[in-house]
CSV table of C-alpha atoms in Angstrom, one decimal:
chain,number,residue,atom,x,y,z
A,18,MET,CA,93.4,149.0,173.3
A,19,ASP,CA,96.7,147.1,173.7
A,20,GLU,CA,97.6,144.3,171.3
A,21,GLN,CA,96.5,141.5,173.7
A,22,MET,CA,93.1,143.1,174.1
A,23,LEU,CA,92.9,143.6,170.4
A,24,ILE,CA,93.7,139.9,169.7
A,25,LYS,CA,90.9,138.9,172.2
A,26,GLN,CA,88.5,141.3,170.5
A,27,ILE,CA,89.3,139.8,167.0
A,28,ALA,CA,88.9,136.3,168.3
A,29,LEU,CA,85.6,137.1,169.9
A,30,LYS,CA,84.2,138.8,166.8
A,31,THR,CA,85.3,135.9,164.7
A,32,ARG,CA,83.7,133.4,167.0
A,33,ASN,CA,80.4,135.4,167.0
A,34,GLY,CA,80.4,135.5,163.2
A,35,ASN,CA,81.3,131.9,162.6
A,36,VAL,CA,78.2,130.3,164.2
A,37,ASP,CA,76.5,129.2,160.9
A,38,ASN,CA,76.1,130.0,157.3
A,39,ILE,CA,73.7,132.9,158.0
A,40,SER,CA,76.0,134.6,160.4
A,41,ARG,CA,79.0,134.2,158.1
A,42,THR,CA,77.1,135.7,155.2
A,43,ASN,CA,75.9,138.7,157.3
A,44,PHE,CA,79.4,139.4,158.7
A,45,TYR,CA,81.0,139.3,155.2
A,46,GLU,CA,78.4,141.7,153.8
A,47,THR,CA,78.6,144.0,156.8
A,48,PHE,CA,82.4,144.2,156.4
A,49,TYR,CA,82.2,144.8,152.7
A,50,PHE,CA,79.9,147.8,153.2
A,51,GLN,CA,82.4,149.2,155.8
A,52,HIS,CA,85.4,148.5,153.5
A,53,PRO,CA,84.4,148.2,149.8
A,54,GLU,CA,88.0,148.3,148.8
A,55,ILE,CA,88.2,144.7,150.1
A,56,LYS,CA,86.4,143.1,147.2
A,57,TRP,CA,86.9,139.6,148.5
A,58,ALA,CA,84.4,140.2,151.3
A,59,LEU,CA,81.6,140.6,148.8
A,60,LEU,CA,82.7,137.6,146.8
A,61,ALA,CA,82.8,135.6,150.0
A,62,ALA,CA,79.3,136.8,150.8
A,63,PHE,CA,77.9,135.5,147.5
A,64,VAL,CA,79.8,132.2,147.8
A,65,SER,CA,78.4,131.9,151.3
A,66,ARG,CA,74.9,132.5,150.0
A,67,ASN,CA,75.4,129.8,147.5
A,68,ALA,CA,76.7,127.4,150.2
A,69,GLY,CA,73.5,128.1,152.2
A,70,TRP,CA,71.3,127.4,149.1
A,71,ASN,CA,73.2,124.1,148.5
A,72,MET,CA,72.8,123.1,152.2
A,73,CYS,CA,69.0,123.8,152.3
A,74,ASP,CA,68.5,121.9,149.0
A,75,LEU,CA,69.4,118.8,151.0
A,76,ASN,CA,66.3,119.2,153.1
A,77,GLY,CA,64.1,120.5,150.3
A,78,ASP,CA,61.2,119.0,148.4
A,79,VAL,CA,63.4,117.8,145.5
A,80,TYR,CA,66.8,116.7,146.7
A,81,SER,CA,65.4,114.8,149.7
A,82,LYS,CA,63.8,112.4,147.1
A,83,ILE,CA,67.1,111.9,145.3
A,84,LEU,CA,69.7,111.6,148.0
A,85,SER,CA,69.8,109.3,151.0
A,86,SER,CA,69.5,111.0,154.4
A,87,SER,CA,73.0,109.8,155.4
A,88,TYR,CA,74.6,111.1,152.3
A,89,ALA,CA,72.8,114.4,152.6
A,90,GLU,CA,73.9,114.8,156.2
A,91,LEU,CA,77.6,114.2,155.3
A,92,LEU,CA,77.3,116.5,152.3
A,93,PHE,CA,76.0,119.2,154.6
A,94,LEU,CA,78.9,118.7,157.0
A,95,THR,CA,81.3,119.0,154.0
A,96,TYR,CA,79.9,122.4,153.1
A,97,GLU,CA,79.7,123.5,156.7
A,98,ARG,CA,83.3,122.4,157.5
A,99,ALA,CA,84.8,124.1,154.4
A,100,ASN,CA,82.9,127.4,155.0
A,101,TRP,CA,83.7,127.4,158.7
A,102,LEU,CA,87.4,126.9,158.0
A,103,ILE,CA,87.5,129.7,155.4
A,104,PHE,CA,85.7,132.2,157.8
A,105,GLN,CA,88.0,131.2,160.7
A,106,ASP,CA,91.0,131.9,158.6
A,107,ALA,CA,89.8,135.0,156.6
A,108,PHE,CA,87.8,137.0,159.1
A,109,PRO,CA,90.6,137.7,161.5
A,110,GLN,CA,92.5,139.0,158.4
A,111,LEU,CA,89.7,141.4,157.6
A,112,LEU,CA,89.5,142.6,161.2
A,113,VAL,CA,93.2,143.2,161.5
A,114,TYR,CA,92.9,145.3,158.3
A,115,HIS,CA,89.9,147.1,159.9
A,116,TYR,CA,91.9,148.0,163.0
A,117,SER,CA,94.9,149.0,160.9
A,118,THR,CA,92.7,151.6,159.3
A,119,ILE,CA,91.5,152.8,162.7
A,120,TYR,CA,95.1,153.1,164.1
A,121,ARG,CA,96.4,154.3,160.7
A,122,ARG,CA,99.3,151.8,160.8
A,123,PRO,CA,99.7,148.3,159.5
A,124,MET,CA,99.1,145.7,162.3
A,125,PHE,CA,99.5,142.6,160.1
A,126,HIS,CA,102.1,141.1,162.4
A,127,LEU,CA,99.0,140.1,164.5
A,128,LEU,CA,98.0,137.6,161.8
A,129,LYS,CA,100.5,135.0,163.1
A,130,LYS,CA,98.4,134.9,166.3
A,131,PHE,CA,95.5,133.5,164.2
A,132,GLN,CA,97.7,131.0,162.3
A,133,VAL,CA,97.3,132.9,159.0
A,134,SER,CA,99.8,132.0,156.3
A,135,SER,CA,102.9,134.1,155.8
A,136,PHE,CA,101.8,134.3,152.2
A,137,MET,CA,98.8,136.5,153.3
A,138,TYR,CA,101.0,138.5,155.7
A,139,HIS,CA,103.1,139.6,152.7
A,140,GLU,CA,100.0,140.2,150.6
A,141,TRP,CA,98.4,142.4,153.2
A,142,MET,CA,101.6,144.4,153.6
A,143,ARG,CA,101.8,144.8,149.8
A,144,PHE,CA,98.2,146.0,149.7
A,145,TRP,CA,98.8,148.5,152.5
A,146,ILE,CA,101.5,150.1,150.3
A,147,THR,CA,100.2,149.6,146.7
A,148,ARG,CA,96.4,149.6,147.3
A,149,ASN,CA,96.1,147.0,144.5
A,150,GLU,CA,92.6,145.8,145.2
A,151,ASP,CA,92.6,143.1,142.4
A,152,ARG,CA,95.9,141.6,143.6
A,153,LEU,CA,94.5,141.3,147.2
A,154,LEU,CA,91.3,139.8,145.9
A,155,LYS,CA,93.2,137.1,144.0
A,156,ALA,CA,95.5,136.5,146.9
A,157,LEU,CA,92.6,135.8,149.3
A,158,ILE,CA,91.0,133.4,146.8
A,159,ILE,CA,94.3,131.6,146.5
A,160,ASN,CA,94.8,131.4,150.2
A,161,GLU,CA,91.4,130.2,151.2
A,162,GLN,CA,91.2,127.5,148.6
A,163,ASN,CA,94.5,126.2,149.8
A,164,VAL,CA,93.4,126.4,153.4
A,165,ILE,CA,90.5,123.9,152.8
A,166,GLN,CA,92.5,121.5,150.6
A,167,LYS,CA,93.9,119.2,153.3
A,168,PRO,CA,91.3,119.3,156.1
A,169,VAL,CA,88.3,119.0,153.7
A,170,ILE,CA,89.1,118.1,150.1
A,171,ASP,CA,91.8,115.6,151.0
A,172,HIS,CA,90.2,114.4,154.3
A,173,PRO,CA,89.8,110.6,154.0
A,174,LEU,CA,86.2,110.6,155.0
A,175,PHE,CA,85.0,113.4,152.8
A,176,ARG,CA,87.2,112.2,149.9
A,177,LYS,CA,85.8,108.7,150.0
A,178,LYS,CA,82.2,109.3,150.9
A,179,ILE,CA,81.6,112.6,149.1
A,180,PHE,CA,84.1,113.6,146.4
A,181,GLN,CA,84.5,110.1,145.0
A,182,SER,CA,80.8,109.3,145.2
A,183,LEU,CA,78.6,108.8,142.2
A,184,PRO,CA,76.2,111.7,143.1
A,185,PHE,CA,79.1,114.1,143.4
A,186,LYS,CA,80.7,112.9,140.2
A,187,GLY,CA,77.4,113.7,138.6
A,188,GLN,CA,77.7,117.2,140.0
A,189,ASP,CA,77.2,118.8,136.6
A,190,PHE,CA,73.6,117.5,136.8
A,191,LEU,CA,73.1,118.3,140.5
A,192,HIS,CA,75.0,121.6,140.1
A,193,TYR,CA,76.9,121.3,143.4
A,194,SER,CA,79.8,123.2,142.0
A,195,ILE,CA,78.2,126.2,140.4
A,196,VAL,CA,78.2,129.7,142.0
A,197,ILE,CA,75.2,131.8,141.1
A,198,LEU,CA,75.0,135.6,141.1
A,199,PRO,CA,71.2,136.5,141.1
A,200,THR,CA,69.6,139.9,140.3
A,201,LEU,CA,66.2,141.3,141.3
A,202,GLN,CA,65.3,141.3,137.6
A,203,GLY,CA,65.2,137.5,137.7
A,204,GLU,CA,68.5,137.1,135.7
A,205,LEU,CA,71.2,134.7,136.9
A,206,PHE,CA,74.9,134.9,136.2
A,207,GLY,CA,77.6,132.5,137.3
A,208,ALA,CA,80.1,129.8,136.5
A,209,SER,CA,80.9,126.3,137.5
A,210,VAL,CA,83.9,124.0,138.0
A,211,LYS,CA,84.3,120.5,136.7
A,212,LYS,CA,87.2,119.2,138.9
A,213,PHE,CA,86.2,120.5,142.2
A,214,VAL,CA,88.9,118.6,144.1
A,215,LYS,CA,91.7,120.4,142.3
A,216,VAL,CA,92.8,123.6,144.0
A,217,ASP,CA,93.8,125.1,140.7
A,218,GLU,CA,90.3,124.6,139.4
A,219,ARG,CA,88.6,126.2,142.4
A,220,ILE,CA,91.0,129.1,142.3
A,221,GLU,CA,90.1,129.6,138.6
A,222,LEU,CA,86.4,129.5,139.6
A,223,GLY,CA,86.9,132.1,142.3
A,224,LYS,CA,88.6,134.4,139.9
A,225,THR,CA,85.9,133.9,137.2
A,226,ILE,CA,83.1,134.6,139.7
A,227,ALA,CA,85.0,137.7,140.9
A,228,GLU,CA,85.4,138.9,137.3
A,229,ILE,CA,81.6,138.5,136.7
A,230,LEU,CA,80.7,140.1,140.0
A,231,PHE,CA,82.7,143.3,139.5
A,232,LYS,CA,81.8,143.8,135.8
A,233,PRO,CA,80.8,147.5,135.7
A,234,ALA,CA,77.6,146.7,133.8
A,235,LEU,CA,76.4,144.0,136.3
A,236,PHE,CA,77.9,145.0,139.6
A,237,PRO,CA,75.1,147.5,140.6
A,238,GLN,CA,72.5,144.8,140.1
A,239,PHE,CA,74.3,142.3,142.3
A,240,LEU,CA,74.9,144.9,145.0
A,241,THR,CA,71.2,145.8,144.9
A,242,PHE,CA,70.3,142.1,145.4
A,243,VAL,CA,72.5,141.9,148.5
A,244,ARG,CA,71.1,145.1,149.9
A,245,LYS,CA,67.5,144.1,149.4
A,246,THR,CA,67.5,140.4,149.9
A,247,THR,CA,67.9,138.9,153.4
A,248,HIS,CA,69.8,135.6,153.3
A,249,THR,CA,67.7,132.7,154.7
A,250,GLY,CA,69.5,129.8,153.0
A,251,SER,CA,66.4,129.0,150.9
A,252,ARG,CA,66.6,129.3,147.1
A,253,PHE,CA,63.4,131.1,147.4
A,254,ASP,CA,65.6,134.1,148.2
A,255,PHE,CA,66.2,134.4,144.4
A,256,GLU,CA,63.8,131.9,142.8
A,257,LYS,CA,60.8,134.2,143.7
A,258,PHE,CA,62.2,136.7,141.2
A,259,LEU,CA,63.3,134.0,138.6
A,260,LEU,CA,60.4,131.5,138.6
A,261,GLY,CA,57.6,133.6,140.1
A,262,ARG,CA,57.2,131.0,142.8
A,263,LYS,CA,54.8,131.8,145.6
A,264,CYS,CA,56.1,129.3,148.1
A,265,ARG,CA,59.4,127.8,149.2
A,266,THR,CA,60.6,124.4,148.1
A,267,THR,CA,63.6,124.5,150.4
A,268,PRO,CA,63.5,125.5,154.1
A,269,PHE,CA,65.0,128.2,156.2
A,270,LEU,CA,68.6,127.1,157.1
A,271,ARG,CA,68.2,127.7,160.8
A,272,ILE,CA,65.1,125.6,160.9
A,273,ALA,CA,66.6,122.8,158.9
A,274,PHE,CA,70.1,122.4,160.4
A,275,PRO,CA,71.7,122.6,163.9
A,276,VAL,CA,74.7,124.7,164.8
A,277,ILE,CA,77.8,122.6,164.4
A,278,ARG,CA,80.8,122.9,166.8
A,279,HIS,CA,84.2,122.8,165.1
A,280,GLN,CA,87.8,122.7,166.0
A,281,LYS,CA,90.5,124.3,163.9
A,282,PRO,CA,93.1,121.7,162.9
A,283,VAL,CA,96.6,122.3,164.1
A,284,GLU,CA,98.9,121.7,161.1
A,285,GLN,CA,101.6,123.2,159.0
A,286,SER,CA,100.6,126.2,157.0
A,287,TRP,CA,99.9,125.3,153.3
A,288,ASP,CA,102.5,127.8,152.0
A,289,GLU,CA,105.2,126.1,154.0
A,290,LYS,CA,104.4,122.8,152.3
A,291,GLY,CA,103.9,123.9,148.7
A,292,LYS,CA,105.0,126.6,146.3
A,293,VAL,CA,102.8,129.5,145.4
A,294,GLN,CA,102.2,129.3,141.7
A,295,SER,CA,102.5,132.5,139.7
A,296,LYS,CA,99.7,131.3,137.3
A,297,TRP,CA,97.2,131.7,140.2
A,298,PHE,CA,97.5,135.4,139.8
A,299,ASP,CA,96.7,135.3,136.1
A,300,PRO,CA,93.4,136.7,134.8
A,301,PRO,CA,90.7,134.0,134.6
A,302,GLN,CA,89.9,132.2,131.4
A,303,MET,CA,86.3,133.1,130.7
A,304,LYS,CA,85.3,130.1,128.6
A,305,GLN,CA,81.6,129.7,129.3
A,306,PRO,CA,78.5,131.8,129.0
A,307,ILE,CA,78.1,133.8,132.2
A,308,GLN,CA,74.3,134.4,131.7
A,309,ILE,CA,72.8,131.1,133.0
A,310,THR,CA,69.1,132.0,133.5
A,311,ASN,CA,67.7,129.6,131.0
A,312,TRP,CA,70.3,126.9,131.9
A,313,TYR,CA,69.2,127.1,135.5
A,314,LYS,CA,65.5,126.9,134.7
A,315,ARG,CA,66.1,123.8,132.5
A,316,LYS,CA,68.3,122.2,135.1
A,317,ARG,CA,65.8,122.7,137.9
A,318,LYS,CA,63.0,121.2,135.8
A,319,GLU,CA,65.3,118.1,135.0
A,320,ILE,CA,66.0,117.6,138.6
A,321,GLU,CA,62.4,117.8,139.6
A,322,ILE,CA,61.5,115.2,136.9
A,323,VAL,CA,64.2,112.8,138.2
A,324,ALA,CA,63.0,113.3,141.8
A,325,SER,CA,59.4,112.5,140.7
A,326,ILE,CA,60.5,109.4,138.8
A,327,LYS,CA,62.5,108.1,141.8
A,328,GLU,CA,59.6,108.8,144.1
A,329,TRP,CA,57.2,106.9,141.8
A,330,PHE,CA,59.5,103.8,141.7
A,331,GLN,CA,59.9,103.9,145.5
A,332,LEU,CA,56.1,104.1,145.9
A,333,HIS,CA,55.5,101.1,143.6
A,334,ARG,CA,58.2,99.1,145.2
A,335,LYS,CA,56.5,99.5,148.5
A,336,MET,CA,53.1,98.5,147.0
A,337,ASP,CA,54.6,95.4,145.5
């Protein structure tokens, strides 16, 4: 296969994988099992699962009573846009690496055909030589969080209607910004970020989740969850182990939401506008408990109570 055919092949596979949250998750997981040395792929799969759970919450039994339909729709589009952009940027990188292993020579010069940052070109070349898996993991976290900063986090519509909104500022209550790593034993691990709009904070969260994910004592449990649990978007995927629930309170993602068509923005690469900060490669600062099972159960109960109260007030307002 010549390089032009290879570029077309990578573009086609990326397009097929970037249909919706379910396809992205499946493609990340499939790639990781092909190339377990690329740890970021498994991290991305778990983050993608979390995005799906957050999306489906918006059409679930609880959040639909708390949030307006217009707000929920825009919040869904925010999740969808960010995750589409990350996949559109990252998956060609993974495929270029895949073909490099097949042809047994680095082919990372092809990354420029997919508007991948020069920062990542140098990081992939470094990895090809050093095989430093943790360095590449952090580099991909850094890159993808910078990729979504301008087109999503700083986008005027999303910033005003979502990130500056009262519901999002109460995200600690609604747990928008927590990443959960479930196990089949019904235990949950994870971490959250307070200032989601800050790229430094999201990078720190990514590194923290990666640190938890690949802890030798926990990693086999997370891997077993991925192998044995099909991602549907519904929190029932893990709540059935945690809460012993017999039915879903959130729907299947592909039933709840349509496929969204996106266009990749044409703009200057983030690393041409700002400096890569050395602190981004530092180890994460593990400040909070990583075992969050009891916290999650308590938080779910609190949200259900708030939803019931709001539903009661709305019902009595109509009766009056």
